[in-house]
MMTF fields as JSON, N, C-alpha, C and O atoms, coordinates in Angstrom:
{
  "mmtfVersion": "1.0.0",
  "mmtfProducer": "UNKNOWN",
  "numBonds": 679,
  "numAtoms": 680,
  "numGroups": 170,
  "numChains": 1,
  "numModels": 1,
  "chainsPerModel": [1],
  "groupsPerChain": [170],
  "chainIdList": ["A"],
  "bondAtomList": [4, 2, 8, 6, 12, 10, 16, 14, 20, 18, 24, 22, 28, 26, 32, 30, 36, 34, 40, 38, 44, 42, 48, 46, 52, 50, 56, 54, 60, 58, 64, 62, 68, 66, 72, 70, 76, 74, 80, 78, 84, 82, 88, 86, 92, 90, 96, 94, 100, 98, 104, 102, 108, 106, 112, 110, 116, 114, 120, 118, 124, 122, 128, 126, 132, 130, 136, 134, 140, 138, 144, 142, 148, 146, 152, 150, 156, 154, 160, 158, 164, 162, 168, 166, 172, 170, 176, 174, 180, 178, 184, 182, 188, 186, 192, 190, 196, 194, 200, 198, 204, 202, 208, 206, 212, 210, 216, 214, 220, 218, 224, 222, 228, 226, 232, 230, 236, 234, 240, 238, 244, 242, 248, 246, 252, 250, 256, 254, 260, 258, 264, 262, 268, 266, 272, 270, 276, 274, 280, 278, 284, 282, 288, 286, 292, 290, 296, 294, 300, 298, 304, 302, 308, 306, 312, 310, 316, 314, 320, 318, 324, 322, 328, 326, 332, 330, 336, 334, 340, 338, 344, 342, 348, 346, 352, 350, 356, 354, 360, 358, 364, 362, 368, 366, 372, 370, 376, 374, 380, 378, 384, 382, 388, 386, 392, 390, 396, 394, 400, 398, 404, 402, 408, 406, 412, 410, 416, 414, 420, 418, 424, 422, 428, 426, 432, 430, 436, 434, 440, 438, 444, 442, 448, 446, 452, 450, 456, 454, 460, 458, 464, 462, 468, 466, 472, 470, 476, 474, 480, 478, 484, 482, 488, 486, 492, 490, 496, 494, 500, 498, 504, 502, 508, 506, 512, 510, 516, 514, 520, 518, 524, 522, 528, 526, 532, 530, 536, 534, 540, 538, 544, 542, 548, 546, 552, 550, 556, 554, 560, 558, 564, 562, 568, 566, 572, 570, 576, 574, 580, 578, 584, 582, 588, 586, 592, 590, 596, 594, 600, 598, 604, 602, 608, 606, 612, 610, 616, 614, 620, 618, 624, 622, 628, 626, 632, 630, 636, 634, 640, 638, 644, 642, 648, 646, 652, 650, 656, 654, 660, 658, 664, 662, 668, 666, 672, 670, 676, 674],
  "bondOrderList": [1, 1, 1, 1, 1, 1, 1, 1, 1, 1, 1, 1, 1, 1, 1, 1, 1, 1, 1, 1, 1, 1, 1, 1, 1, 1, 1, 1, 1, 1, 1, 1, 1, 1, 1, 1, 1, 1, 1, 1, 1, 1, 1, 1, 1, 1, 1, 1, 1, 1, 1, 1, 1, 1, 1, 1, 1, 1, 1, 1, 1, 1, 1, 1, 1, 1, 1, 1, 1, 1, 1, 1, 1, 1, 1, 1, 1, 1, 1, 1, 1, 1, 1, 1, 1, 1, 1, 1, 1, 1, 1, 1, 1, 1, 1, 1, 1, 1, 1, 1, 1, 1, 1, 1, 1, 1, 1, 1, 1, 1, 1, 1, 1, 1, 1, 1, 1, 1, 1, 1, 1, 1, 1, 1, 1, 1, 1, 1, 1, 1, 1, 1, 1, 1, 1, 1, 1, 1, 1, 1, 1, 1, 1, 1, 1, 1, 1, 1, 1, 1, 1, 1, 1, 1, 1, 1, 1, 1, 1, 1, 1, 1, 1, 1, 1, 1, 1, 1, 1],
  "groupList": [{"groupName": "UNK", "atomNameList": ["N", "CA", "C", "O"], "elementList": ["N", "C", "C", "O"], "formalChargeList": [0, 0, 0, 0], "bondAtomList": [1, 0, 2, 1, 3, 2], "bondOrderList": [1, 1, 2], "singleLetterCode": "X", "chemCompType": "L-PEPTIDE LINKING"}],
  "groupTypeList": [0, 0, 0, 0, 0, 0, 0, 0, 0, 0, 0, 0, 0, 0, 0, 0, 0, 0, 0, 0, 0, 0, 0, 0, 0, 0, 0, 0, 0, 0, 0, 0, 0, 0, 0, 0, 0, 0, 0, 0, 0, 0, 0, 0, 0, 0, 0, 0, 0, 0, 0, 0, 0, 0, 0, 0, 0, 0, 0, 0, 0, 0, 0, 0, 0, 0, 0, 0, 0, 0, 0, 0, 0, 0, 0, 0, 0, 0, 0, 0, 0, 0, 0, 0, 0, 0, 0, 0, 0, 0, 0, 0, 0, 0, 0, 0, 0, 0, 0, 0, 0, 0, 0, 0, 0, 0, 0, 0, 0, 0, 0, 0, 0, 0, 0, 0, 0, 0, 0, 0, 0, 0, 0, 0, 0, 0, 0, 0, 0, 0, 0, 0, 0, 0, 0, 0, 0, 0, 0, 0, 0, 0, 0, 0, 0, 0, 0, 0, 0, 0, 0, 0, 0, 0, 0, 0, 0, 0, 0, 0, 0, 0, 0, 0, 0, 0, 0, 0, 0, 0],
  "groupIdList": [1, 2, 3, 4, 5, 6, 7, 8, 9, 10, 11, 12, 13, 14, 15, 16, 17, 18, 19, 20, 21, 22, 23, 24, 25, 26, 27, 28, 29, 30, 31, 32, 33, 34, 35, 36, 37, 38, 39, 40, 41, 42, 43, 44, 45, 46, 47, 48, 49, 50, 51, 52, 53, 54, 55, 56, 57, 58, 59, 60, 61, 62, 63, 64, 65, 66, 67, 68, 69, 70, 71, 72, 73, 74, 75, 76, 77, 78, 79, 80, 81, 82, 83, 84, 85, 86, 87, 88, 89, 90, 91, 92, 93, 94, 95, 96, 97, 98, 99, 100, 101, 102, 103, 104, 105, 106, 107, 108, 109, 110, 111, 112, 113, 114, 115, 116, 117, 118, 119, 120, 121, 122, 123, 124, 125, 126, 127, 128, 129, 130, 131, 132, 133, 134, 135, 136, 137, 138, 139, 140, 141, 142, 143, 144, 145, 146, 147, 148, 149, 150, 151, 152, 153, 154, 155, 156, 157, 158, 159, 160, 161, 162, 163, 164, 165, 166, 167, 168, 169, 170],
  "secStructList": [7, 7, 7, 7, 7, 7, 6, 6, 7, 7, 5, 6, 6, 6, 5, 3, 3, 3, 3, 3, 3, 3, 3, 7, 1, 1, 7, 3, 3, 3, 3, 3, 3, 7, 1, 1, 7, 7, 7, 4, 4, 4, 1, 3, 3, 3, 3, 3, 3, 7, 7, 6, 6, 6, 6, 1, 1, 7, 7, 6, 6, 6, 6, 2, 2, 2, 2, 2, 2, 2, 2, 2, 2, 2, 2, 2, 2, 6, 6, 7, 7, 5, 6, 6, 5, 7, 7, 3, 3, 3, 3, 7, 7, 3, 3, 7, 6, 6, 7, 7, 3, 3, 7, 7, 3, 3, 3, 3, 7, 7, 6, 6, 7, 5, 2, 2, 2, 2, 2, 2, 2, 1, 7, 7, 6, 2, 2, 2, 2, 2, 2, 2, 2, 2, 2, 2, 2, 2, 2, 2, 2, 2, 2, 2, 6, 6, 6, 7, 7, 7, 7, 7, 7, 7, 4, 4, 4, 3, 3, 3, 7, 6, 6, 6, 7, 7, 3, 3, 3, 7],
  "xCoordList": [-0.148, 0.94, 0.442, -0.549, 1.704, 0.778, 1.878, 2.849, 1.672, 2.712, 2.744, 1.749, 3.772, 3.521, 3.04, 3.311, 1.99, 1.615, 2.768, 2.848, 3.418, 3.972, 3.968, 4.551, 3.391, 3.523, 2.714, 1.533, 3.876, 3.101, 2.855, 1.78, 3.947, 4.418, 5.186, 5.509, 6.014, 6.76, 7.248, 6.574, 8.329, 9.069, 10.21, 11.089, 9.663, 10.548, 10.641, 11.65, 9.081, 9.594, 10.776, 11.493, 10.96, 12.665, 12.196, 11.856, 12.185, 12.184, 10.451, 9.418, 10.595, 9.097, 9.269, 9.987, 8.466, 8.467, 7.624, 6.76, 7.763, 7.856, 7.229, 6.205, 8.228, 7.627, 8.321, 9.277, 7.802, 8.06, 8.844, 8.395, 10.074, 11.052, 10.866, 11.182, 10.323, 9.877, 10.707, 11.426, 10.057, 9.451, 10.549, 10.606, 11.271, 11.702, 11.216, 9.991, 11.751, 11.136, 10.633, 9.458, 11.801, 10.948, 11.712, 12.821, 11.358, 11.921, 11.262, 11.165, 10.86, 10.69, 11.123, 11.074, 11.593, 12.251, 11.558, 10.693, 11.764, 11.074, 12.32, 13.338, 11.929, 12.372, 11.749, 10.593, 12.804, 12.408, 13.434, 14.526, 12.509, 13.111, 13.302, 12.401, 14.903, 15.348, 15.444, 16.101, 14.965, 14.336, 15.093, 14.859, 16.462, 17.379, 18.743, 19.686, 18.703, 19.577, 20.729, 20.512, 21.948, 22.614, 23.312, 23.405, 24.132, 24.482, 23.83, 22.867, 23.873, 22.861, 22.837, 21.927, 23.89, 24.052, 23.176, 22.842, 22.893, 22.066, 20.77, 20.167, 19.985, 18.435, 17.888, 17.127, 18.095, 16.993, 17.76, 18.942, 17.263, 17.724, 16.824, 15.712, 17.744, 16.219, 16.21, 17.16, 15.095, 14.477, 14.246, 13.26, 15.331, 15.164, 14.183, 14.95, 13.282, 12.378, 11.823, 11.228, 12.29, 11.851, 11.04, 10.758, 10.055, 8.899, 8.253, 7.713, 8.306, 8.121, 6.97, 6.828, 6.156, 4.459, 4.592, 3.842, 5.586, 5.294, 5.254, 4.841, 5.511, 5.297, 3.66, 3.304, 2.757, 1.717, 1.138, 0.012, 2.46, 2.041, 3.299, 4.277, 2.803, 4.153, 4.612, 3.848, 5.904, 6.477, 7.965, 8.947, 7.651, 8.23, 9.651, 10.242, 10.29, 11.359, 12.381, 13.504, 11.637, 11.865, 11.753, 12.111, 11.143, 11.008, 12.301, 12.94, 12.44, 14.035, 15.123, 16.133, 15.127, 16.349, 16.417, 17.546, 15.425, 15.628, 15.947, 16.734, 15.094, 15.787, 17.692, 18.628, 17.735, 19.269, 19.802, 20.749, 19.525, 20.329, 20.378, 21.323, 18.895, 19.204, 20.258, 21.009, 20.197, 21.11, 22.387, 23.001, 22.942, 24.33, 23.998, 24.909, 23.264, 23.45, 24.063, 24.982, 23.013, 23.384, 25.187, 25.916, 25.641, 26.886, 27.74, 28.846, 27.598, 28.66, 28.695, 29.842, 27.584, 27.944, 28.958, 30.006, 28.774, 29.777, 31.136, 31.992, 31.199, 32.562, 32.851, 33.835, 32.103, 33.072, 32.948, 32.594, 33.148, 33.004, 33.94, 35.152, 33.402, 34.096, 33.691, 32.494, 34.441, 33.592, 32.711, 32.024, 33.023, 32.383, 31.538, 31.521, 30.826, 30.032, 29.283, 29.755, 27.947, 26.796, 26.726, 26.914, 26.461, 26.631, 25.141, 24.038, 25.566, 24.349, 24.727, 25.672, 23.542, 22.879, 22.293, 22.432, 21.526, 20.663, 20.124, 20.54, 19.187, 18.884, 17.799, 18.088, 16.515, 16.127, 14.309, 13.681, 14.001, 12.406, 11.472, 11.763, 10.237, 9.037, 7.803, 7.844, 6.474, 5.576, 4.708, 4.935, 3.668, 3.553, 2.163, 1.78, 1.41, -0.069, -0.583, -1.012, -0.865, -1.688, -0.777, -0.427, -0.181, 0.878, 0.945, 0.237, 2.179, 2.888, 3.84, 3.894, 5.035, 6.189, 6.721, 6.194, 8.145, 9.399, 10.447, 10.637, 11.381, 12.991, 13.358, 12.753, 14.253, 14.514, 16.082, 16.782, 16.52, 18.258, 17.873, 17.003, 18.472, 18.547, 20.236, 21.291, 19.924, 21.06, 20.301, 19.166, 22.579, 22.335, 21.72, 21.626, 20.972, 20.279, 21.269, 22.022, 21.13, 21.926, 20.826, 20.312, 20.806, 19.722, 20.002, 19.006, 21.008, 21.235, 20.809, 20.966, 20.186, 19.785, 20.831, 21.828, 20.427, 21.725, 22.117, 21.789, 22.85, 24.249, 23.056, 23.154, 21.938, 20.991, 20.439, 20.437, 19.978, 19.126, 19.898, 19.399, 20.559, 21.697, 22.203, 22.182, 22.84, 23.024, 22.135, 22.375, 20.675, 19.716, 19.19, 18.673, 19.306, 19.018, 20.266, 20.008, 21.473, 22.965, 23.887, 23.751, 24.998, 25.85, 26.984, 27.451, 27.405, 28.39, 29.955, 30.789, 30.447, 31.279, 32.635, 32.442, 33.931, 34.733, 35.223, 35.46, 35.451, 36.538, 35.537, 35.703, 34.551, 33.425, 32.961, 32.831, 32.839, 32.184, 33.455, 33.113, 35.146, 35.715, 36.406, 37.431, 35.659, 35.903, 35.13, 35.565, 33.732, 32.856, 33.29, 33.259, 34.019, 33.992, 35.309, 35.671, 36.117, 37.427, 37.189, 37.643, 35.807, 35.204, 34.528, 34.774, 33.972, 33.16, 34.199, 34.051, 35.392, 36.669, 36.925, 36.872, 37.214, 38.106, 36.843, 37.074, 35.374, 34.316, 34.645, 35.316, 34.191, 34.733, 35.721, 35.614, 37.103, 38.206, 38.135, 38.293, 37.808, 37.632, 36.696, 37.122, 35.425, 34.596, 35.16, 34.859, 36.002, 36.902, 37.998, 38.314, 38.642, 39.557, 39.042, 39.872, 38.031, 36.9, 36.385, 35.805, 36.393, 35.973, 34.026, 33.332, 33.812, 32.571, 32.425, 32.924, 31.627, 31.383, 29.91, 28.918, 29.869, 28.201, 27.194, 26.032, 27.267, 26.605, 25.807, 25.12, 25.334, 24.055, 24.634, 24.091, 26.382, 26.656, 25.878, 25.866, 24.975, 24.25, 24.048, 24.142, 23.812, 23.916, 22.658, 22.698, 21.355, 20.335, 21.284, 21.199, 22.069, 22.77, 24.191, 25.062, 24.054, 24.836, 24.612, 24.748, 24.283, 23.715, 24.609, 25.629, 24.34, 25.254, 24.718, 23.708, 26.037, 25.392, 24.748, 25.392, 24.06, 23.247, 24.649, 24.755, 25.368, 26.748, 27.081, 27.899, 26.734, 27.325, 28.484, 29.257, 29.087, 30.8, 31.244, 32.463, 30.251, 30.704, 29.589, 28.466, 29.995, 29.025, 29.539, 30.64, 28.185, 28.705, 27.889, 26.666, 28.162, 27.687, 26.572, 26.81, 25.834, 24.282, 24.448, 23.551],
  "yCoordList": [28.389, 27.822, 27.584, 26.954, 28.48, 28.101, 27.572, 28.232, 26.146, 25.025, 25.742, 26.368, 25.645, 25.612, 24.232, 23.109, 24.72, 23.263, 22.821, 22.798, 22.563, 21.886, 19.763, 19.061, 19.484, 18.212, 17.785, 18.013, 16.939, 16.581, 17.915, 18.206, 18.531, 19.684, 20.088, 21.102, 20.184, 20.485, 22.005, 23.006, 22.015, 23.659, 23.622, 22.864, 24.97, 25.588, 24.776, 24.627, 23.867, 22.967, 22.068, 21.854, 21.564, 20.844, 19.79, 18.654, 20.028, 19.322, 18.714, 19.373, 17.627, 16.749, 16.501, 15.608, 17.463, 17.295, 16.113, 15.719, 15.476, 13.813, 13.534, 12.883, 14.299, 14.046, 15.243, 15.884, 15.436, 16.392, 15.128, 14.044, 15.727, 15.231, 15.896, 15.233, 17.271, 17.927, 19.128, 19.511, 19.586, 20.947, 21.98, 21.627, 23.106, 23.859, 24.866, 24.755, 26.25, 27.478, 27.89, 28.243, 27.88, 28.752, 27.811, 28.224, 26.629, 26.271, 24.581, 23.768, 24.469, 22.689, 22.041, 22.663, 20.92, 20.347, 19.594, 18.925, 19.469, 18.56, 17.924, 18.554, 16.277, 14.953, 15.672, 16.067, 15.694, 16.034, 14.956, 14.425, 14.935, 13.799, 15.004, 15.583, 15.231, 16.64, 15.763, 14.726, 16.019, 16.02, 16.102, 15.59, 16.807, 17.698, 16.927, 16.905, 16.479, 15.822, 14.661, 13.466, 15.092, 14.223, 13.321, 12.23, 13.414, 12.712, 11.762, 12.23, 10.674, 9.815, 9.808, 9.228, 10.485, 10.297, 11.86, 11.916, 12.76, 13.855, 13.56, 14.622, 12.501, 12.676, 12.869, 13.829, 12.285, 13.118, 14.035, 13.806, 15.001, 16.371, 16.449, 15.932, 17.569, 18.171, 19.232, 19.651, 19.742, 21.309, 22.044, 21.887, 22.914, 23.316, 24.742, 25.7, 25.029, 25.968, 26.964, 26.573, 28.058, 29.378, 29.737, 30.854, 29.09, 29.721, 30.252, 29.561, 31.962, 32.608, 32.895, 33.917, 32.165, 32.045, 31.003, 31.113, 30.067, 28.89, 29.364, 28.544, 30.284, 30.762, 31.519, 32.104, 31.436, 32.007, 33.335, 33.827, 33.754, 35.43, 35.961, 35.385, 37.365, 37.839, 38.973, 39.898, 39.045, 40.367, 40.608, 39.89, 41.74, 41.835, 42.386, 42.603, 42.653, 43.005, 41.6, 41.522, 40.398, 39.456, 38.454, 37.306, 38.935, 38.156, 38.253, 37.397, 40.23, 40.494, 39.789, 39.362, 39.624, 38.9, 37.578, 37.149, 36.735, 35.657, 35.225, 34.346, 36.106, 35.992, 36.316, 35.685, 37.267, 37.444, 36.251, 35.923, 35.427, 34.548, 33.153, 32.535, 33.117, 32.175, 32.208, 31.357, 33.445, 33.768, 33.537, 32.508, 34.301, 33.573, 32.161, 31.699, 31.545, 30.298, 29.498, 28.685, 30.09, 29.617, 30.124, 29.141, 30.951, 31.673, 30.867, 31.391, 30.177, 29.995, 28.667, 28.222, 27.603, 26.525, 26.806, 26.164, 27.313, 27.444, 27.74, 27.517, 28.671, 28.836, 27.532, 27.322, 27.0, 25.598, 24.352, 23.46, 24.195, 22.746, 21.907, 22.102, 20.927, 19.973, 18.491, 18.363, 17.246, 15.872, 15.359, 14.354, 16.325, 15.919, 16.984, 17.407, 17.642, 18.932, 18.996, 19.407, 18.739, 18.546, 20.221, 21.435, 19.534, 20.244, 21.054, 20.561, 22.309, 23.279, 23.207, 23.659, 22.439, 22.434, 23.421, 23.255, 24.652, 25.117, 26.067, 26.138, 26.961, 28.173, 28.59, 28.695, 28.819, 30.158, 30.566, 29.945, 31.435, 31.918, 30.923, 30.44, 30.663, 29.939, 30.194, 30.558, 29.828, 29.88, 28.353, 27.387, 28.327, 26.71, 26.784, 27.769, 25.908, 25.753, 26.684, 27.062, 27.484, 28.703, 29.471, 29.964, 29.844, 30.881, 31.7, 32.675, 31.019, 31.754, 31.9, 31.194, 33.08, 32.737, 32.212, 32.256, 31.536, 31.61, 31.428, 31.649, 31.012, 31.185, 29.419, 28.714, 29.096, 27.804, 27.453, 28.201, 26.273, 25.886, 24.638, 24.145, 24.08, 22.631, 22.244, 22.869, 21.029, 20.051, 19.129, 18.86, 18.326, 16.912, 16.473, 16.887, 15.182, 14.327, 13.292, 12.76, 12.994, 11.832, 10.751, 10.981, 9.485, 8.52, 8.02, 7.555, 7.884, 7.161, 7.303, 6.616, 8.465, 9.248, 10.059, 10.383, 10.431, 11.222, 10.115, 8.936, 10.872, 9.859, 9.611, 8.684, 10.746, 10.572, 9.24, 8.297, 9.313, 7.83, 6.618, 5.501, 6.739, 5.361, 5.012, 3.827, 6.178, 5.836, 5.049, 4.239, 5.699, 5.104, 3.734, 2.958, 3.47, 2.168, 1.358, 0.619, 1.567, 0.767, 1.136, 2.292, 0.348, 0.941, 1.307, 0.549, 2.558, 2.479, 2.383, 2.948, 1.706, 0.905, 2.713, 3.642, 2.313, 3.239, 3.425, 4.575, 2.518, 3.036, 3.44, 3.862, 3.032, 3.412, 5.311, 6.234, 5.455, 6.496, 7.878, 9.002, 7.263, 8.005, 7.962, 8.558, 7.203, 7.213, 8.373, 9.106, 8.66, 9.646, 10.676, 11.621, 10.726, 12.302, 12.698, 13.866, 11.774, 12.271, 13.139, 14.242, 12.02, 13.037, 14.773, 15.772, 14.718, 15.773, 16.661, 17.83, 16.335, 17.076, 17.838, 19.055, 16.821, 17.474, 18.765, 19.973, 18.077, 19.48, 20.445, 21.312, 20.536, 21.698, 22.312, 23.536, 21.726, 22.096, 23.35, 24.569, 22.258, 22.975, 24.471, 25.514, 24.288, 25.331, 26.247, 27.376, 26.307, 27.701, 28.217, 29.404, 27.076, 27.645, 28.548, 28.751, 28.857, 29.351, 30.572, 31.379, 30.943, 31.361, 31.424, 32.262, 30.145, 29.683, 29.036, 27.974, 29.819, 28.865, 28.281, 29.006, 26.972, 26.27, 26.547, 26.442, 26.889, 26.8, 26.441, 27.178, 25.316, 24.132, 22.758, 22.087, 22.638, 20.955, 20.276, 20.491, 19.154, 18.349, 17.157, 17.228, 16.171, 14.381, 14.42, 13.555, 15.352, 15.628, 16.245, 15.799, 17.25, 17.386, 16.984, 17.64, 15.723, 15.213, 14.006, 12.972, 13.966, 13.423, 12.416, 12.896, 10.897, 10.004, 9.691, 10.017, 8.856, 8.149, 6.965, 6.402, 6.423, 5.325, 4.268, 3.938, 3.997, 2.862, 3.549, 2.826, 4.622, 4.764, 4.895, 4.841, 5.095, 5.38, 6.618, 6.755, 7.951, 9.25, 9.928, 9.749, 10.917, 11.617, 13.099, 13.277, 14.168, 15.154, 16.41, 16.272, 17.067, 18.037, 19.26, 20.14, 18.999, 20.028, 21.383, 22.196],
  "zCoordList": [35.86, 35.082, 33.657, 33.288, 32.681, 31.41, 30.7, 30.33, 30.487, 29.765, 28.244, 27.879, 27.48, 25.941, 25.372, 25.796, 23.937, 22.776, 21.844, 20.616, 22.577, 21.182, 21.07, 20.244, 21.835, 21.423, 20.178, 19.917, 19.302, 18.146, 17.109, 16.584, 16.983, 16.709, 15.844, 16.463, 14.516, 13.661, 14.083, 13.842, 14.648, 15.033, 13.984, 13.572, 13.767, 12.132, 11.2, 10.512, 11.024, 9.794, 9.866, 8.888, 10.997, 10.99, 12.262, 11.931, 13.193, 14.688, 14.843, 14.956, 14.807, 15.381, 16.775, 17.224, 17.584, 18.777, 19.248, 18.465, 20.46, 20.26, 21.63, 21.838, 22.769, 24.049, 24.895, 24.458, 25.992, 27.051, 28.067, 28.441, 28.297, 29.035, 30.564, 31.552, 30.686, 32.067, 31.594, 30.671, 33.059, 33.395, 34.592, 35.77, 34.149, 35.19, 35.719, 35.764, 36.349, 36.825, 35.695, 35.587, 34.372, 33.054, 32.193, 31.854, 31.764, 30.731, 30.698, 31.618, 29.179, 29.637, 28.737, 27.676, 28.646, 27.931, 27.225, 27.79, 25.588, 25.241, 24.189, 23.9, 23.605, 23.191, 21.492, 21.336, 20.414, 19.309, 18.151, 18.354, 16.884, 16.103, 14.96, 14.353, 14.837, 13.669, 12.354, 12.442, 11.373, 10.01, 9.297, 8.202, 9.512, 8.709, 8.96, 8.169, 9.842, 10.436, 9.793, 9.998, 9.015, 8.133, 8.894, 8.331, 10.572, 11.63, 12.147, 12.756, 12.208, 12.505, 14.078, 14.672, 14.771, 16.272, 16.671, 17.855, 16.044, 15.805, 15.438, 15.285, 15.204, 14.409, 16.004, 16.126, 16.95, 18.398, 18.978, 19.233, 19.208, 20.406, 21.139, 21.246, 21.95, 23.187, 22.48, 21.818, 22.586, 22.705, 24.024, 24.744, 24.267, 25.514, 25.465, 25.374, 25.483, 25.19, 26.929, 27.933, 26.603, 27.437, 27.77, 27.336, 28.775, 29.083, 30.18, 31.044, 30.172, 30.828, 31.384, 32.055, 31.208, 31.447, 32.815, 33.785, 32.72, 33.779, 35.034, 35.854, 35.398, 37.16, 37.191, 38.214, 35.998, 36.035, 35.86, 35.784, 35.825, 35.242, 34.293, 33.816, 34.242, 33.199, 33.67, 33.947, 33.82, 34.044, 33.104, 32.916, 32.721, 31.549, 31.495, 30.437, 33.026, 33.49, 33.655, 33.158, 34.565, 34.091, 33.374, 33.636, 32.237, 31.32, 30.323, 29.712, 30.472, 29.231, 30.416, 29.857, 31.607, 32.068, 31.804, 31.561, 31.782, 31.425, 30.114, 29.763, 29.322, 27.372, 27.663, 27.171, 28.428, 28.284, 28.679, 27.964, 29.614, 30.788, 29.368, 28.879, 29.109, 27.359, 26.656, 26.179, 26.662, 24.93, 25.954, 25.674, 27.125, 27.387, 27.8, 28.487, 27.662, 27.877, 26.899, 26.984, 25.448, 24.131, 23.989, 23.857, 23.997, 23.75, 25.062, 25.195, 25.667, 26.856, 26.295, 26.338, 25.613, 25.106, 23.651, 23.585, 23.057, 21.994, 21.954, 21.098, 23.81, 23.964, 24.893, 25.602, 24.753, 25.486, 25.064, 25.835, 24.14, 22.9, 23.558, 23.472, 24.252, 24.78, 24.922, 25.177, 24.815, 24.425, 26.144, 26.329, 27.037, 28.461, 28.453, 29.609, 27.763, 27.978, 27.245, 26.185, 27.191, 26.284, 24.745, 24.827, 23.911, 22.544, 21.948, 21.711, 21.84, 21.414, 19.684, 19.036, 19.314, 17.967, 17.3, 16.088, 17.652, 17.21, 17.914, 19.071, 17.538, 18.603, 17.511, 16.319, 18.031, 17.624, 18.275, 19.133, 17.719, 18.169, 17.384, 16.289, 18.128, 17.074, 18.092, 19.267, 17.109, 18.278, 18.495, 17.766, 19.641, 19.55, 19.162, 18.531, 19.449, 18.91, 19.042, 17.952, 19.987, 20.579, 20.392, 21.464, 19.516, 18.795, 20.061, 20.313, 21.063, 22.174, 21.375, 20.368, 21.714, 20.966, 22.103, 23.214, 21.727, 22.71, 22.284, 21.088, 23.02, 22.25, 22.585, 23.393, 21.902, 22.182, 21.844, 21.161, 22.386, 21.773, 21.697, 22.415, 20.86, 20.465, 21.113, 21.005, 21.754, 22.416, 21.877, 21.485, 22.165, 21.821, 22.612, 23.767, 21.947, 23.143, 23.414, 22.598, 25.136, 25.444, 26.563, 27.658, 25.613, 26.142, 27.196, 27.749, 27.797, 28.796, 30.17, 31.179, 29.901, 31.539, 31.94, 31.295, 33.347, 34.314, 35.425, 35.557, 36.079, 36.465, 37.918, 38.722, 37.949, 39.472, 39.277, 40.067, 38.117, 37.951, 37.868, 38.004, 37.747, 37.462, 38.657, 38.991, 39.646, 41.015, 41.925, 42.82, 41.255, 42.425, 41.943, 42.747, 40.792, 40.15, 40.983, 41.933, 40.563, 40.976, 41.927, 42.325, 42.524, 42.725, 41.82, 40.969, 42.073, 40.737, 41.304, 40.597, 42.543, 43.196, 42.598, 41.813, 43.589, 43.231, 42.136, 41.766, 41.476, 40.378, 38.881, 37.736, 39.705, 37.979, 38.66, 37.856, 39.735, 40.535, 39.928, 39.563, 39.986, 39.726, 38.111, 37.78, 37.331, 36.008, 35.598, 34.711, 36.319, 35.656, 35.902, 35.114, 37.588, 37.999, 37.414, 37.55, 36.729, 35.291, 34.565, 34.261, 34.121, 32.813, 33.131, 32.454, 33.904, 34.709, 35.135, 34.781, 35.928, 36.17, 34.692, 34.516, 33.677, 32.512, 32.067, 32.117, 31.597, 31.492, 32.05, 31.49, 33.472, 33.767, 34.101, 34.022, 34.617, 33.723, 32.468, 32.401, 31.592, 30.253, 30.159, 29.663, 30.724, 30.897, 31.823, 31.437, 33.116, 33.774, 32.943, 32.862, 32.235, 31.585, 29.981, 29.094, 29.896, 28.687, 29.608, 28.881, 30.809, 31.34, 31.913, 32.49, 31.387, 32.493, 33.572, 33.944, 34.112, 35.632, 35.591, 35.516, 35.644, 35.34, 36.639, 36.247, 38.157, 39.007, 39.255, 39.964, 38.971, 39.283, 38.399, 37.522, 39.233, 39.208, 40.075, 41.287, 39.3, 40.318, 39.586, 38.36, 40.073, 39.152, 38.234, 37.358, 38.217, 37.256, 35.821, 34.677, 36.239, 35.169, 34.508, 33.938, 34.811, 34.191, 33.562, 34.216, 32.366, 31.514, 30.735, 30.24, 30.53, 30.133, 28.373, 27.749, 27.987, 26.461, 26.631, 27.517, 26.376, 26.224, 26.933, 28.115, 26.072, 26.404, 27.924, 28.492, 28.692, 30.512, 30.184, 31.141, 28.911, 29.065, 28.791, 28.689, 28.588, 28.605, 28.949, 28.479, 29.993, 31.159, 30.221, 29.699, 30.223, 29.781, 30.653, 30.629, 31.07, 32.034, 31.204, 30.377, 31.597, 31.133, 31.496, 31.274]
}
């Protein structure tokens, strides 16, 4: 498994990478403070960064499928701009300390956690349980009628605002 350097990191001159939020099949997330940033609800994002090294080897058949599965990832958030559906900031290639390249998208960050952690901390009793799954309804709603289908709804991805009063689907 070969993690990327970027902690403590300046990517593209813009994003101060800050902390590693974790780790998927090929992708890890990291906590970045954007520089550029005139929104004050915008100065932290994630950096969701592509890395095709993390299963330990390279194959380069799936490596171009997974750059593709990115880029519609990046392109399926833009076709679905919605206030329950987490927001793509940014996109592009860089390399990290040990000049790997990879590809990356910038999302908003939302502090509040996901709806997994909050469940297991609380109960979130009925009528709060079905205030969220409103919001989560109208997302994807919105995302079939755009013609996306998200296939990995799960309470990890669904990510709240700090205030627990708007859930937006990852």
């Amino acid at each position: 498994m070969t993690e990327l350097k970027l902690l403590q990191c300046r990517l593209d001159g813009r994003y101060d990478i800050e902390d590693c939020l974790g780790r998927g099949s090929y992708a890890e997330i990291y906590l970045a403070r954007d520089r550029a940033a005139t929104d004050e609800r915008f100065r932290y994002v994630v950096i969701k960064a592509l890395n095709v090294l993390l299963q330990g080897y390279q194959d380069l058949d799936l490596e171009s499928t997974l750059i593709q599965n990115f880029h519609n990832e990046a392109v399926a958030l833009d076709r679905v701009r919605h206030p329950n559906i987490i927001s793509r900031l940014g996109h592009g290639t860089a390399i990290d300390l040990t000049s790997t390249a990879f590809h990356y998208i910038v999302l908003e960050y939302l502090s509040g956690g996901d709806l997994s952690a909050l469940s297991r901390r609380e109960a979130l009793g009925l009528d709060r349980a079905l205030f969220y799954l409103q919001q989560i309804c109208a997302g994807l709603a919105h995302a079939h009628e755009c013609g996306v289908i998200h296939r990995d709804i799960k309470p990890q991805n669904l990510l709240l605002t700090a205030d627990h009063q708007i859930v937006k689907i990852a």
